[in-house]
Every structure is written in structure tokens, then in C-alpha cells.
XYZ file of C-alpha atoms in Angstrom:
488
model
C 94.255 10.320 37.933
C 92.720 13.832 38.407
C 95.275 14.945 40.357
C 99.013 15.862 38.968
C 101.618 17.030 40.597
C 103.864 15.358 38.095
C 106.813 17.518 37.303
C 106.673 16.594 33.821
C 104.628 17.784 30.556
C 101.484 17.714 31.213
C 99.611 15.845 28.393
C 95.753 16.184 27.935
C 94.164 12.859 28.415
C 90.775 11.358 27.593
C 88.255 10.245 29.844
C 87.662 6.809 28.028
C 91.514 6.402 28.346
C 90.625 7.518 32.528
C 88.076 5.371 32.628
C 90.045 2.168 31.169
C 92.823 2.824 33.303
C 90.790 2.584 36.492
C 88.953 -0.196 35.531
C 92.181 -1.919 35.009
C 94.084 -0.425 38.129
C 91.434 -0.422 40.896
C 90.964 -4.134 41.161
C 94.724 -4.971 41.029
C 95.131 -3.135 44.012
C 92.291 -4.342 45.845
C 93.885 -7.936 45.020
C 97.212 -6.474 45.899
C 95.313 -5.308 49.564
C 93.603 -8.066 50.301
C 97.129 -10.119 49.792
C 99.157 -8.509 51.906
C 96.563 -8.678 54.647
C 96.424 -12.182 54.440
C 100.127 -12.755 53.950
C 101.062 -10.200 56.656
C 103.413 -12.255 58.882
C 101.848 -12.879 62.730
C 105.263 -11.875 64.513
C 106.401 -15.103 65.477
C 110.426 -16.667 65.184
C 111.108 -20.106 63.343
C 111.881 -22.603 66.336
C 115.856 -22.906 65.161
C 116.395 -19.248 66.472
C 117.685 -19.267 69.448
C 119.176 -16.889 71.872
C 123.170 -16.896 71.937
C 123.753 -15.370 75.385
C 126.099 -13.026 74.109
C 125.354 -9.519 74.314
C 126.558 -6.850 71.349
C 128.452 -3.564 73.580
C 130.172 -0.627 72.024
C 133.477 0.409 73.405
C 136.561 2.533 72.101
C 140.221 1.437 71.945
C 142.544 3.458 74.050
C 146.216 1.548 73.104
C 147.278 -1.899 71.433
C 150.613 -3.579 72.122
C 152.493 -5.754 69.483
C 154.115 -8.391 70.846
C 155.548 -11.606 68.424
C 153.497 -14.036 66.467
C 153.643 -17.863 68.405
C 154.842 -20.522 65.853
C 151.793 -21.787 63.530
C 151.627 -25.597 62.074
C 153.242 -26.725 58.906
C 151.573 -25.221 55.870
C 149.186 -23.258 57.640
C 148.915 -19.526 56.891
C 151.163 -17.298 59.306
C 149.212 -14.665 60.531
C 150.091 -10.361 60.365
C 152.328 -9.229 63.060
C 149.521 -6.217 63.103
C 147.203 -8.601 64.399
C 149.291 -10.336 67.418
C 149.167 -8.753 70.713
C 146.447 -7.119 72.981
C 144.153 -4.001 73.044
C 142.907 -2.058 75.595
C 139.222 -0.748 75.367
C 136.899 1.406 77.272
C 133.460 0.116 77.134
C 130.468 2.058 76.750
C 129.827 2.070 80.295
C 133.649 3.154 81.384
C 134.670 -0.050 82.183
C 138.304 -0.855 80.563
C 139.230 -4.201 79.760
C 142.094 -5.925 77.694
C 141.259 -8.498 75.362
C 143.526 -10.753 72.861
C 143.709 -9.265 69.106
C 142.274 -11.591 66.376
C 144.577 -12.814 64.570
C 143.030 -15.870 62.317
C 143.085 -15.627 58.743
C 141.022 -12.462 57.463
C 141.196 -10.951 60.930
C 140.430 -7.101 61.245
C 143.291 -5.053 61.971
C 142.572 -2.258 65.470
C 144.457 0.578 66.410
C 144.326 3.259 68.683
C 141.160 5.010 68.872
C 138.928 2.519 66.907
C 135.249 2.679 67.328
C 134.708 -1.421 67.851
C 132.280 -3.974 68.330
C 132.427 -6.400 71.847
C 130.820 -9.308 72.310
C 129.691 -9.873 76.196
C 129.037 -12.983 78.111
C 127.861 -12.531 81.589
C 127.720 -15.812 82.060
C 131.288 -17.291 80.770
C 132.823 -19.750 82.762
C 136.313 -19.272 84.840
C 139.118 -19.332 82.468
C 137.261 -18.167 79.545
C 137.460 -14.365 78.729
C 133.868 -13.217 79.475
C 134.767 -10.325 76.293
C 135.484 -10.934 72.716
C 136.681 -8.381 70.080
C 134.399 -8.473 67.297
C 134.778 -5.976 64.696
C 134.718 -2.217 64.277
C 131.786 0.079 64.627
C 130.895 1.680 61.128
C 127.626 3.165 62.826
C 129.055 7.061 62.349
C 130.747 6.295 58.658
C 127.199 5.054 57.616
C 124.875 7.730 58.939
C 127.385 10.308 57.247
C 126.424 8.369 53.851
C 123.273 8.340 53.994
C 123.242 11.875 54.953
C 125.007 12.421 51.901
C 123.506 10.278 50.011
C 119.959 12.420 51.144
C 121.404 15.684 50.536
C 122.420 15.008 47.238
C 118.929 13.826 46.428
C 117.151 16.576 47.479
C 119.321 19.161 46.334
C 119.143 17.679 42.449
C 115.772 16.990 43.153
C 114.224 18.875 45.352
C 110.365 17.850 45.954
C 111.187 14.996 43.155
C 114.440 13.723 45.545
C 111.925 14.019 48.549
C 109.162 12.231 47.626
C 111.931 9.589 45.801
C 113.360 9.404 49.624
C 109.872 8.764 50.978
C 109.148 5.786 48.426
C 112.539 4.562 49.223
C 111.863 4.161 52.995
C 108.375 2.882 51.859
C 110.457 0.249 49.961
C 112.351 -0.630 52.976
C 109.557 -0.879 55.304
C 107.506 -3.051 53.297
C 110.745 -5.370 52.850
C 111.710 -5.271 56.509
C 107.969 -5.958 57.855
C 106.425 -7.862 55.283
C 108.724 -9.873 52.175
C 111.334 -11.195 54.648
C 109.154 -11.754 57.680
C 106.823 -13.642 55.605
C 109.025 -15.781 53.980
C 110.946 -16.793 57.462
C 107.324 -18.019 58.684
C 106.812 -20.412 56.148
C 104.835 -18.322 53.895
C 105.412 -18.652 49.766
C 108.301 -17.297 48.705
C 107.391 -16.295 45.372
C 103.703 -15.289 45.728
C 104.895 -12.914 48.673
C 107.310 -11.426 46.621
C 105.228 -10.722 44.270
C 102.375 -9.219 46.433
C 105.493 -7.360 48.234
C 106.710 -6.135 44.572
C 102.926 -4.964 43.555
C 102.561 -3.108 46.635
C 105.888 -1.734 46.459
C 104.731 -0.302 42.925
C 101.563 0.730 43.902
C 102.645 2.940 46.686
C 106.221 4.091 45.445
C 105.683 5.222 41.698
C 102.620 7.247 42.585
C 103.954 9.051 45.472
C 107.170 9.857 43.131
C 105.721 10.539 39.918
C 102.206 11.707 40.534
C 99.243 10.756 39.896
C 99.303 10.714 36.448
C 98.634 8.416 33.169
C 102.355 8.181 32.203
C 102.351 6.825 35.724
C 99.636 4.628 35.409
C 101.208 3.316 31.806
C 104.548 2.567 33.834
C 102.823 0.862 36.450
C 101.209 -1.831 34.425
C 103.878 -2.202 32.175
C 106.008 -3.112 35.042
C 103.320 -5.640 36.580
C 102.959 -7.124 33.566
C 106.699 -7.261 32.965
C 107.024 -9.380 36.668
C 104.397 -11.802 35.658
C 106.541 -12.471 32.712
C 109.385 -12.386 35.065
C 108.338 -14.431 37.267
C 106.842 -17.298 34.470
C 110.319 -17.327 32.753
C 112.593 -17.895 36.091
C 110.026 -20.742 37.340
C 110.689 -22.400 34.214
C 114.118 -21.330 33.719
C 114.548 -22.954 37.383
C 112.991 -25.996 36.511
C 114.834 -26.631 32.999
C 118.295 -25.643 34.968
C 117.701 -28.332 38.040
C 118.424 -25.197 40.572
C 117.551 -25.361 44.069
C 118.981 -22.284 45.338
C 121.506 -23.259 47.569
C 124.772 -22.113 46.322
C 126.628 -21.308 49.776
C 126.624 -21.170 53.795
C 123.772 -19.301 53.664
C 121.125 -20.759 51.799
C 122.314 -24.079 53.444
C 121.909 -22.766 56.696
C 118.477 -21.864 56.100
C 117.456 -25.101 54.667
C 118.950 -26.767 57.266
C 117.754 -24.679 60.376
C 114.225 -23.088 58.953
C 113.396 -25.303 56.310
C 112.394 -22.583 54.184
C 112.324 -23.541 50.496
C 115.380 -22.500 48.637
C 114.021 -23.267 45.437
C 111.053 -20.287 45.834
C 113.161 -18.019 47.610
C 115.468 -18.445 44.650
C 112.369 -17.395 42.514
C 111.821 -14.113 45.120
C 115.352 -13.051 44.482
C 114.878 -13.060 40.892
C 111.637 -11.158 41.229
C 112.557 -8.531 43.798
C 116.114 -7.911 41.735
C 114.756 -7.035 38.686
C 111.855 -4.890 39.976
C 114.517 -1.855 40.381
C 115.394 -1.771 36.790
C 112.000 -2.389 35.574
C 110.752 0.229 37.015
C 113.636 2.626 35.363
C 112.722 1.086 31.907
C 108.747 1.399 32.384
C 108.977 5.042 33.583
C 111.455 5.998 31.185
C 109.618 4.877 28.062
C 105.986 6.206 29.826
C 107.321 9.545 29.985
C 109.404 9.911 26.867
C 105.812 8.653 25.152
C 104.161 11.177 27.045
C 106.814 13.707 26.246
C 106.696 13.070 22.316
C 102.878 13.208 22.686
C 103.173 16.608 23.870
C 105.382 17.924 21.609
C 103.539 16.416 18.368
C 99.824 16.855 18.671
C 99.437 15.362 15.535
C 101.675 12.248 16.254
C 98.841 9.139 16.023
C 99.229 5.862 17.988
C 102.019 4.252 14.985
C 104.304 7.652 15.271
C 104.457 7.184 19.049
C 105.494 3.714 19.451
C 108.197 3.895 16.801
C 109.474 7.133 18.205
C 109.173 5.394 21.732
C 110.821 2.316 20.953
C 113.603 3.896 19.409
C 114.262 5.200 23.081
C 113.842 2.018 24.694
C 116.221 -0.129 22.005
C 118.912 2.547 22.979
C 117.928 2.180 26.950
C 118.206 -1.660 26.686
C 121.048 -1.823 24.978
C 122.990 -0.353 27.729
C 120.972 -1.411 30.716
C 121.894 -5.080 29.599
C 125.535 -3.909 29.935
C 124.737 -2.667 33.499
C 122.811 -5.939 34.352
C 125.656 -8.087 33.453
C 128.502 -6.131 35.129
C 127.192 -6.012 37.904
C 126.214 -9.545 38.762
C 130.095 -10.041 37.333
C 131.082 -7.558 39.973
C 129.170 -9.389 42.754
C 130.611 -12.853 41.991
C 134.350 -10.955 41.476
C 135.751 -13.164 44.530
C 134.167 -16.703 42.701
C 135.456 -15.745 39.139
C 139.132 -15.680 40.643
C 138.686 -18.459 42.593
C 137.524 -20.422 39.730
C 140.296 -18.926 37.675
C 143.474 -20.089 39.752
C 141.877 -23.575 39.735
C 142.423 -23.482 35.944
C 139.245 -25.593 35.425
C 137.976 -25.600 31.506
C 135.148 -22.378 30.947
C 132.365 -25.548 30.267
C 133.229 -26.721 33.980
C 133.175 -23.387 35.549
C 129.758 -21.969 33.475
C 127.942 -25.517 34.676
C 128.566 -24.789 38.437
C 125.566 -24.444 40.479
C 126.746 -20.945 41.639
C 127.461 -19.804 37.786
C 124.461 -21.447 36.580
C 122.416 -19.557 39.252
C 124.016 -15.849 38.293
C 123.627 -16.834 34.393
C 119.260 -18.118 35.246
C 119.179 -14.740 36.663
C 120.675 -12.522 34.209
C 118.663 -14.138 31.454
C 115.378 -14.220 32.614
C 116.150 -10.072 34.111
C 117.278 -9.340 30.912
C 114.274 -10.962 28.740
C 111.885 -8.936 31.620
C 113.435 -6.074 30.513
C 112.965 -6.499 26.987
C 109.330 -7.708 27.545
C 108.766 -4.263 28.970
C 109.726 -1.968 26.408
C 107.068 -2.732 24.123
C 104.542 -3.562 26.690
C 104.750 0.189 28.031
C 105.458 2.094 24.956
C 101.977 0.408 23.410
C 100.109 1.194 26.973
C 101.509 5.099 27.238
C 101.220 5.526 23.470
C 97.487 3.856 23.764
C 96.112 6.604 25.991
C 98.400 9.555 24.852
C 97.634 9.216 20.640
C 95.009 11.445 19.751
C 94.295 10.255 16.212
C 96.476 8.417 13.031
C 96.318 11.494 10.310
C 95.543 10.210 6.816
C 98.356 8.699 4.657
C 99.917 11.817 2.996
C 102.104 9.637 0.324
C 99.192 9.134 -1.574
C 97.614 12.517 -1.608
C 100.120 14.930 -0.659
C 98.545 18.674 0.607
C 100.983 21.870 -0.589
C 100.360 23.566 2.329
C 101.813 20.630 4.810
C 104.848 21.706 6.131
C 105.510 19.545 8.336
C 109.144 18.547 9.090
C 109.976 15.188 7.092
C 111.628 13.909 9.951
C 108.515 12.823 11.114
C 108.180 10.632 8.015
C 111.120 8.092 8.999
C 109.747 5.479 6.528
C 109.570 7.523 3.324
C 112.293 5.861 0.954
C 112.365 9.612 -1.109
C 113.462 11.418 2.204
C 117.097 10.828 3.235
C 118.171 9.992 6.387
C 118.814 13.557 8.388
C 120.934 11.788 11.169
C 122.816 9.543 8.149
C 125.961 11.657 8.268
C 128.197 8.754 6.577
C 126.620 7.983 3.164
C 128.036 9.943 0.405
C 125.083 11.767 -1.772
C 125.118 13.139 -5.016
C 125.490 16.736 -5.998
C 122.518 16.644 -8.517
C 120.743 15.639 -5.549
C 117.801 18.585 -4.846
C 118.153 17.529 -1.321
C 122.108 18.443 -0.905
C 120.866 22.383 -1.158
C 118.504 21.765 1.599
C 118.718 22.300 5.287
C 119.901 19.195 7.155
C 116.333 17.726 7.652
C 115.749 17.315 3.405
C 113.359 20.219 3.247
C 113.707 21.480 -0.609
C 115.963 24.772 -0.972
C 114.121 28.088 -0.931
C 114.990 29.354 -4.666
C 116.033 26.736 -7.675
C 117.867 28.711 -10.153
C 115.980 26.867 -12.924
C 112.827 28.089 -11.630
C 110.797 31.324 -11.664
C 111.534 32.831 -8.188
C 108.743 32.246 -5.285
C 108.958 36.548 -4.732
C 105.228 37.768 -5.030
C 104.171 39.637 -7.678
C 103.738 42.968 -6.556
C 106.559 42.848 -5.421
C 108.336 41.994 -8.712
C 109.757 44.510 -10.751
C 108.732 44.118 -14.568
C 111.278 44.824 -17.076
C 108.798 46.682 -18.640
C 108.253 48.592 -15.922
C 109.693 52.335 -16.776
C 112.974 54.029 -14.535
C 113.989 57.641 -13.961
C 116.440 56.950 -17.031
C 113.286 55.979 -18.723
C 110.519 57.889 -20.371
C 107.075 57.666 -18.730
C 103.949 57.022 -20.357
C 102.995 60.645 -21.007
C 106.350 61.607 -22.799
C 107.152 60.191 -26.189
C 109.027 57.741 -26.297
C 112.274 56.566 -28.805
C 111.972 53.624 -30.991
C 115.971 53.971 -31.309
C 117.541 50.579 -29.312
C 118.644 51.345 -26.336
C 122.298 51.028 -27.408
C 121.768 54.528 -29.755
C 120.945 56.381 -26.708
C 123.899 58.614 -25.081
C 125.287 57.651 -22.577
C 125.338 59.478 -19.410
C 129.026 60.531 -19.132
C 127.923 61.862 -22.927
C 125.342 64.104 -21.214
C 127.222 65.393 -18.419
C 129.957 66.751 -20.727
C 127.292 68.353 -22.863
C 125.852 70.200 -19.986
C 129.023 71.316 -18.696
């Protein structure tokens, strides 16, 4: 926590607040350790796998020649004349062979010069092509992403977009080698997702962030935010009657592995929502941290109402995002389930809705469970004091900006640019923020003193003290166009 190479404001922090952090962090991830050696899969394959004899060859197509679709049975679909005919292709080790285009329904379409995808059996009997067409090679379109994808980073964020790029591949690595490994060996589902989650936090938000307390904040809000996530979708689950298997896939691995669908269900809920909770946890952390930096004065109740103002507005439109884009995933179902003109009750109570709808509830009530769980934690360890209640006794000298007072009924609203005021209103010759106008016509002006002039005061029109002067008014006196003409 000593260390910070946080790119953010640094904010001066306690070393009770230190102390209480690490007492709190330091055993979690010795649990979080001492889980994942355990659950760390041995390496071995569920029995069902088994090898296919084909083997996967790269090759290039050098022509393709149409030649007429056959005659297909009554009411079956007739296949694109772009997909009947042959195609010539030089395989990776210059071998050329010509194989059959596919042409069944949702076929690829080839043409000359494709990068593509052959399937090889050395061992295919006489009569049966020992090659297969398979599907194009996107190897080169995908590098040139990701290299995109990485230069973009880094350039917008520099040491911030490298160190995001190293948790990312952290992310990937303990996903590859540890959540999916473990759960194809038998292993919980949902207790290795969430040891794969905690260690994903550990090691990702402090190599991105820094080690900091805004971090720290972030990273207990979110764990604390998945335990809640991951009590609601077991009962959620349970209430619903879902056992995870909504298609091919989940029924293949029931079938084949016998993994439990139901937990792996549970995993997927976990492991989805851990991206946006950690945008919502860091988010309010920071912003907390930010405020506290800006505002000394600013006690622990001025920091979580300023903070939660942030997070109401970042919720309300990462609830948007959550929903559009399981709606975007499930597209293909939605228009399925729409030409089949089946009633909205009979669609929503599908398995495969009901499943989409679990998860989007119980991400979006994680969510919400975060805001206020980080905001308190960040604005915990970032408050220095609560100042005294200045309604009551109010000091002359405080100038503070009455923005800060948000609750004060006497103090309109500065960002209220719809309700109509009154002119008599002191507060309509004021800045927009309600501070009261400089000068109030009705009032002696605020001008010091000495630096008043008296009407008493004498002029050069006037006589001083040492000359004598007239007790006639001042309206008896000449003029001074009456002593100019006298002189001339």
C-alpha cells in the first residue's frame, strides 16, 4: 500500500486506515492462494474425449469451378449455385488436391485465393475422399485485430494501456489453465469460479491501478459484490427450476463429461459479471478518492453523497448496456421465437429466456449492491473528519461554496436551470452557485473606510481648514463659468 504508481490523485491516507486494509486483504489472499493450489487441475482429459483421427492442415485455394446444382428432395432447401462445384487447393506442404465445395445449408462460400481450413484423414478408406474442406483460415484477420486492438491501448494509455494488456493476458491465463481446466475434471463449478474470479482481482487491479487504497477500496467492494452475486443466482437458480442446459452444448457436456450444468450455470453468472463490477468498483473508488482530494474538508457524509451521485448516474446506464447486450447475444432466438408468433408469456417462460432474464437480474442487483458497498469503503479511509454543523452556528468568515451544502432548503439548486425564481429573490443577483451579490443598493457599501471619501471631506473648489470659510449655501456661490468671465 506504500507503493503508488497510480496515475491518479494521490490522496494522503492514514495508517489506521493501512493497517485495516491489510488486516482485511492479507488473509483473503492467502485463502485465495491456498485455493487455487488445491483446485489447480492435475492435467488429465475426461474419458469421453477422444481422438478423431482427423488432422487440421492449412492450404490456399488456387481456382473453383461452378458447375449446376443436382436436383434436391421436395421441400428441402435448394442450395447457392456459389456453393456447387469443386476447388482446387495447395496444401501447406505443396501438395494440390481437388475437393467437392460444401454446399449444405449455411455452407461457407470459397473463391480464388482463400486462406482455408482442411481436414486430413490418413487413414480413410478407398472411395472416401481422404480431404475435407472445412472452413476459412481467419488466423491473419485476427492477429491484425489484436494488433490493433494493442496499439490503440497503449497509445491512449500508454504505461496505463500496458499494464491493462498485462492483466488482460493474466486474465486469460488464469481462465485457460485454471477455471476451465478445473471445471472439465470434475472440480466445483462455482467455488472455482470464484477462487478463479478472486485471483483474477487480486492480480489484475493491482498491477493496473497500483498499489493504492482506492485500489484496495475497489477490490473489496468487488469481492463483496460476487459473494452477493453469487448468493442471489444460487437462489435465483433454485426458485427458477434452471439446470443450465439450454442447447447442443450444455447437452453435450452433460451427456459426454457429466459435468454439472446447474454449477457451471452458476460460474457463468459469476465470471460475466466480474467485468462490469470491476468498472463500477473502480470507478466509484477513484471518483471518492478524487473528491477527497479536491475537498480536504469533505467528512465521511459529503463523500458518499457526492460518490453515490456518480454511481446512480453509472448504473443507470450500465443497466442499459447489461441488457442490450445479452438482447444482442440471443438476436438469432428472439427472431426465431418471433416468426413462431407464440404469446410474450410463452416465449419469456422458455428455459433459454428464463436463463438470459436469471442472469440479467441477479448482474444487475450485483451491480447495484456495489455502488454503495465501495463508495462507504473508499469514502471510509479517504474522510478526514465531519466539520461541525454550520446551520446552527454559522462563522462570517466561511466562504465556502454552498454547493457543498446540497441539503440546505435556503440555498437553491445551482444545476436547477428549469424552475422559475422570483426577482425579489437576493439570490437572482448572485453568481450561479447562490453566493449573495457583492453590493445591495439598500445597504452601506462594503468599500473600506479609508478609502471612502467623506462628504465632508474638503475639494480644490473647497476652502481648507486654514481659510475662512462661507456660511452662504452652496447655491449663492458663483459659478465657475461666472469666474472665468470675470477674469477675462
Amino acid at each position: 500500500m506504500g507503493a503508488n504508481h497510480s496515475h491518479g490523485t494521490a490522496v494522503p491516507a492514514s495508517r489506521r486506515a493501512v493497517v485495516a486494509t491489510l488486516a482485511v486483504l492479507l488473509p483473503l489472499a492467502i485463502a485465495t492462494l491456498v485455493a487455487l493450489v488445491w483446485l489447480w487441475p492435475e492435467g488429465r482429459t475426461g474419458s469421453a474425449v477422444q481422438e478423431s483421427g482427423f488432422q487440421r492442415l492449412t492450404g490456399t485455394i488456387t481456382a473453383v469451378t461452378l458447375e449446376p446444382c443436382g436436383e434436391t428432395q421436395p421441400g428441402a432447401p435448394k442450395p447457392h449455385p456459389a456453393t456447387c462445384g469443386k476447388a482446387t487447393v495447395s496444401v501447406e506442404d505443396g501438395e494440390r488436391v481437388t475437393l467437392s465445395l460444401p454446399s449444405g445449408p449455411g455452407s461457407q462460400r470459397f473463391a480464388a485465393g482463400d486462406d482455408v481450413i482442411l481436414l486430413h484423414h490418413p487413414e480413410a478408406e478407398p472411395g472416401t475422399p481422404a480431404y475435407q474442406l472445412s472452413d476459412h483460415d481467419r488466423s491473419t484477420p485476427l492477429w491484425l485485430f489484436g494488433a490493433a486492438f494493442a496499439l490503440a491501448v497503449i497509445a491512449f494509455g500508454r504505461w496505463r494501456g500496458v499494464t491493462a494488456l498485462a492483466g488482460l493476458a493474466i486474465t486469460f491465463v488464469l481462465l485457460l489453465t485454471f477455471v476451465i481446466p478445473g471445471i472439465l475434471e470434475g472440480r466445483p463449478p462455482m467455488l472455482v469460479a470464484i477462487v478463479g474470479a478472486a485471483a483474477i482481482m487480486l492480480t489484475v487491479l493491482y498491477l493496473t491501478h497500483g498499489f493504492t487504497l482506492a485500489t484496495s477500496m475497489a477490490l473489496l467492494g468487488t469481492l463483496a459484490s460476487l459473494v452477493i452475486t453469487g448468493a442471489l443466482s444460487y437462489a435465483a437458480i433454485g426458485l427458477a427450476r434452471l439446470n443450465g442446459i439450454t442447447d447442443d452444448s450444455s447437452f453435450t457436456l452433460d451427456m459426454s463429461l457429466s459435468i454439472d450444468t446447474q454449477g457451471l450455470l452458476l460460474a457463468s453468472i459469476i465470471i460475466g459479471a466480474l467485468g462490469v463490477l470491476d468498472d463500477v468498483t473502480v470507478t466509484q473508488s477513484v471518483t471518492v478518492a478524487e473528491l477527497a482530494a479536491a475537498n480536504p474538508s469533505y467528512g465521511f457524509r459529503r463523500l458518499y453523497r457526492a460518490g453515490s451521485r456518480v454511481g446512480r448516474a453509472h448504473i443507470a446506464s450500465v443497466i442499459n448496456t447489461i441488457i442490450l447486450a445479452y438482447a444482442g447475444a440471443s438476436l438469432p432466438l428472439l427472431l426465431l421465437f418471433s416468426i413462431g408468433e407464440q404469446p410474450l408469456g410463452e416465449v419469456l417462460t422458455t428455459p433459454v429466456l428464463a436463463q438470459e432474464i436469471a442472469r440479467s437480474v441477479v448482474g444487475t442487483l450485483g451491480l447495484i449492491a456495489a455502488v454503495p458497498i465501495t463508495t462507504a469503503l473508499a469514502a471510509l479511509v479517504t474522510a478526514r473528519r465531519d466539520p461541525p454543523d454550520t446551520d446552527a452556528h454559522p462563522d462570517p468568515h466561511d466562504h465556502t461554496d454552498p454547493d457543498d451544502h446540497p441539503d440546505r432548503p435556503d440555498r437553491p439548486d445551482p444545476h436547477d436551470l428549469w424552475t422559475p425564481r422570483d426577482r425579489a429573490d437576493p439570490y437572482d443577483r448572485a453568481d450561479p452557485y447562490g453566493r449573495p451579490a457583492a453590493h445591495d443598493p439598500a445597504e452601506p457599501p462594503s468599500r473600506p473606510a479609508r478609502h471612502r471619501r467623506s462628504p465632508a471631506q474638503p475639494t480644490s473648489a473647497q476652502p481648507t481648514s486654514a481659510q475662512p470659510t462661507s456660511t452662504r449655501p452652496t447655491s449663492m456661490l458663483p459659478s465657475t463659468r461666472s469666474l472665468r468671465r470675470a477674469r477675462s
